[in-house]
Amino acid sequence: MTRLALLAAALLGLSACGLQPMYAGGGNGAVARGLGAVEVPAIEGQAGWLVRNALVDRLDAAGGGAGARYRLDVRLDDRLEGLGVLSDDTVGRERRTLRARYQLVELASGEILLDATAGSDAGIDVVSSEYATIAAEQTALENLSREVASQIVTRLALTLRSRS
C-alpha cells in the first residue's frame, strides 16, 4: 500500500515538472509551422552551400510549404589549420573549424528575433596520400555543415516555441 502511495506521489510530481514536447502537434504544431516559414538566402562559399542545403532540408521537413514569415541570415567562418608538426617539418594533424553567426529576422517588421552563433570542429589526420587527406578534409566539412545546421535549427525551434 505504501509503495502504491509513493508511486502515485512520484507520478504527480512528474506531471508538474513543466516539460512540454517541442514539436507538439506534429507538422501542424506552432514550432513546425514556424520552422517551415523560415527562408534561407544563399550563403557564400562551399561551406555555405552545404549549410544552406542542410538547413533547407531540416526546415522543409519540419513545416513544409508555409509562406515565408522569417529570414535566416547566416555568415560562416571556415578554417583549416595545421596542428601537429612532424620531425620532417610536415603537418601530421589538422583541425577544421566551422562557425556560424546567424540572425532570425521577422520579415513583416524587420525585427531581429534571434542573434546567435553555432559551431563545431573536427580533427583530421594528414597522411602520405594527398587524395586521402583532401577527401578527409571534405568529409569533415560535410559533417560539420550538418552539425552546425542542426544546432541552428534547434535554437530556432526554441525561439519560435517561446514566441507561440
Short mmCIF file of C-alpha atoms in Angstrom, two decimals:
data_model
loop_
_atom_site.label_atom_id
_atom_site.label_comp_id
_atom_site.label_asym_id
_atom_site.label_seq_id
_atom_site.Cartn_x
_atom_site.Cartn_y
_atom_site.Cartn_z
CA MET A 1 0.00 0.00 0.00
CA THR A 2 2.84 2.40 0.85
CA ARG A 3 4.55 1.59 -2.46
CA LEU A 4 1.39 2.44 -4.33
CA ALA A 5 1.11 5.75 -2.48
CA LEU A 6 4.78 6.58 -3.23
CA LEU A 7 4.30 5.71 -6.91
CA ALA A 8 1.22 7.94 -7.10
CA ALA A 9 3.12 10.80 -5.45
CA ALA A 10 6.02 10.38 -7.87
CA LEU A 11 3.70 10.42 -10.89
CA LEU A 12 2.02 13.59 -9.63
CA GLY A 13 5.42 15.19 -9.21
CA LEU A 14 6.37 14.32 -12.80
CA SER A 15 3.19 15.78 -14.22
CA ALA A 16 4.04 19.13 -12.62
CA CYS A 17 7.62 19.31 -13.93
CA GLY A 18 6.69 21.80 -16.67
CA LEU A 19 8.25 19.86 -19.56
CA GLN A 20 6.39 20.08 -22.84
CA PRO A 21 7.14 18.40 -26.15
CA MET A 22 8.95 20.71 -28.56
CA TYR A 23 7.03 19.56 -31.62
CA ALA A 24 3.61 19.16 -30.01
CA GLY A 25 1.00 18.86 -32.73
CA GLY A 26 3.38 17.29 -35.26
CA GLY A 27 3.54 19.05 -38.62
CA ASN A 28 0.59 21.25 -37.67
CA GLY A 29 2.14 22.46 -34.41
CA ALA A 30 3.28 26.03 -33.89
CA VAL A 31 7.00 25.20 -33.94
CA ALA A 32 6.79 23.10 -37.11
CA ARG A 33 4.77 25.79 -38.90
CA GLY A 34 7.25 28.44 -37.72
CA LEU A 35 10.25 26.46 -38.95
CA GLY A 36 8.52 25.89 -42.28
CA ALA A 37 8.09 29.67 -42.63
CA VAL A 38 11.85 30.39 -42.49
CA GLU A 39 13.56 31.28 -45.76
CA VAL A 40 17.32 30.82 -46.05
CA PRO A 41 19.09 33.05 -48.59
CA ALA A 42 22.25 31.85 -50.32
CA ILE A 43 25.32 31.60 -48.10
CA GLU A 44 28.75 32.32 -49.57
CA GLY A 45 31.24 29.54 -50.39
CA GLN A 46 31.21 25.76 -50.46
CA ALA A 47 30.58 25.53 -46.71
CA GLY A 48 27.70 27.97 -47.17
CA TRP A 49 26.17 25.81 -49.88
CA LEU A 50 26.41 22.74 -47.64
CA VAL A 51 24.99 24.51 -44.56
CA ARG A 52 22.16 26.09 -46.55
CA ASN A 53 21.16 22.74 -48.05
CA ALA A 54 21.17 21.10 -44.62
CA LEU A 55 19.09 23.97 -43.20
CA VAL A 56 16.57 23.87 -46.04
CA ASP A 57 16.22 20.09 -45.68
CA ARG A 58 15.53 20.34 -41.94
CA LEU A 59 13.26 23.38 -42.15
CA ASP A 60 11.18 21.98 -45.03
CA ALA A 61 10.85 18.64 -43.23
CA ALA A 62 9.61 20.43 -40.12
CA GLY A 63 6.91 22.60 -41.63
CA GLY A 64 6.85 22.28 -45.37
CA GLY A 65 5.02 24.63 -47.64
CA ALA A 66 4.25 27.61 -45.40
CA GLY A 67 4.79 31.11 -46.77
CA ALA A 68 7.96 32.83 -45.59
CA ARG A 69 7.49 34.92 -42.43
CA TYR A 70 11.13 34.85 -41.32
CA ARG A 71 14.55 35.14 -42.94
CA LEU A 72 17.62 33.41 -41.58
CA ASP A 73 20.82 35.34 -42.34
CA VAL A 74 23.96 33.22 -41.88
CA ARG A 75 27.65 34.17 -42.07
CA LEU A 76 30.24 31.39 -41.88
CA ASP A 77 33.86 31.19 -40.82
CA ASP A 78 35.54 28.02 -42.14
CA ARG A 79 39.12 27.45 -41.00
CA LEU A 80 41.61 24.68 -41.61
CA GLU A 81 44.78 24.81 -39.55
CA GLY A 82 47.75 22.51 -39.07
CA LEU A 83 48.29 21.26 -35.55
CA GLY A 84 50.93 18.57 -35.30
CA VAL A 85 54.33 19.17 -36.89
CA LEU A 86 56.38 16.04 -37.50
CA SER A 87 60.17 15.74 -37.31
CA ASP A 88 60.45 16.34 -41.07
CA ASP A 89 58.59 19.68 -40.71
CA THR A 90 55.35 18.38 -42.25
CA VAL A 91 51.93 18.70 -40.71
CA GLY A 92 50.62 15.45 -39.23
CA ARG A 93 47.23 16.64 -37.98
CA GLU A 94 44.77 19.36 -38.99
CA ARG A 95 41.74 20.87 -37.35
CA ARG A 96 38.79 22.10 -39.37
CA THR A 97 36.55 24.59 -37.59
CA LEU A 98 33.21 25.82 -38.86
CA ARG A 99 31.49 28.67 -37.04
CA ALA A 100 28.24 30.38 -37.96
CA ARG A 101 26.78 33.67 -36.84
CA TYR A 102 23.11 33.82 -37.66
CA GLN A 103 20.12 36.10 -37.22
CA LEU A 104 16.44 35.26 -37.46
CA VAL A 105 14.61 38.27 -38.88
CA GLU A 106 10.84 38.71 -38.94
CA LEU A 107 10.03 39.85 -42.48
CA ALA A 108 6.95 41.93 -41.63
CA SER A 109 8.62 44.15 -39.05
CA GLY A 110 12.34 43.71 -39.77
CA GLU A 111 12.83 42.85 -36.09
CA ILE A 112 15.75 40.56 -35.22
CA LEU A 113 14.26 37.77 -33.12
CA LEU A 114 17.47 35.83 -32.61
CA ASP A 115 21.16 36.71 -32.94
CA ALA A 116 23.38 33.76 -32.04
CA THR A 117 26.33 31.59 -33.03
CA ALA A 118 26.86 27.90 -33.64
CA GLY A 119 29.98 25.93 -34.36
CA SER A 120 31.83 22.68 -34.38
CA ASP A 121 35.28 21.35 -35.20
CA ALA A 122 36.88 18.12 -36.36
CA GLY A 123 40.36 16.65 -36.31
CA ILE A 124 41.90 15.29 -39.50
CA ASP A 125 44.92 13.03 -39.87
CA VAL A 126 47.27 14.13 -42.64
CA VAL A 127 48.55 11.04 -44.41
CA SER A 128 51.05 10.47 -47.22
CA SER A 129 48.28 10.28 -49.82
CA GLU A 130 47.24 13.79 -50.82
CA TYR A 131 43.95 12.44 -52.19
CA ALA A 132 43.09 10.78 -48.87
CA THR A 133 43.84 13.98 -46.97
CA ILE A 134 41.69 16.09 -49.30
CA ALA A 135 38.87 13.52 -49.04
CA ALA A 136 39.11 13.63 -45.22
CA GLU A 137 39.00 17.44 -45.25
CA GLN A 138 35.92 17.38 -47.49
CA THR A 139 34.17 14.76 -45.35
CA ALA A 140 34.91 16.82 -42.24
CA LEU A 141 33.37 19.90 -43.88
CA GLU A 142 30.23 17.95 -44.84
CA ASN A 143 29.85 16.57 -41.30
CA LEU A 144 30.49 19.98 -39.71
CA SER A 145 27.92 21.59 -42.02
CA ARG A 146 25.24 19.14 -40.90
CA GLU A 147 26.17 19.62 -37.23
CA VAL A 148 26.06 23.43 -37.44
CA ALA A 149 22.73 23.30 -39.30
CA SER A 150 21.33 21.02 -36.61
CA GLN A 151 22.43 23.43 -33.87
CA ILE A 152 20.84 26.36 -35.72
CA VAL A 153 17.50 24.58 -36.26
CA THR A 154 17.35 23.54 -32.60
CA ARG A 155 17.91 27.13 -31.49
CA LEU A 156 15.34 28.40 -34.00
CA ALA A 157 12.79 25.90 -32.70
CA LEU A 158 13.38 27.08 -29.12
CA THR A 159 12.98 30.71 -30.16
CA LEU A 160 9.82 30.07 -32.15
CA ARG A 161 8.38 27.95 -29.35
CA SER A 162 8.84 30.77 -26.84
CA ARG A 163 7.04 33.17 -29.22
CA SER A 164 3.98 30.92 -29.65
#
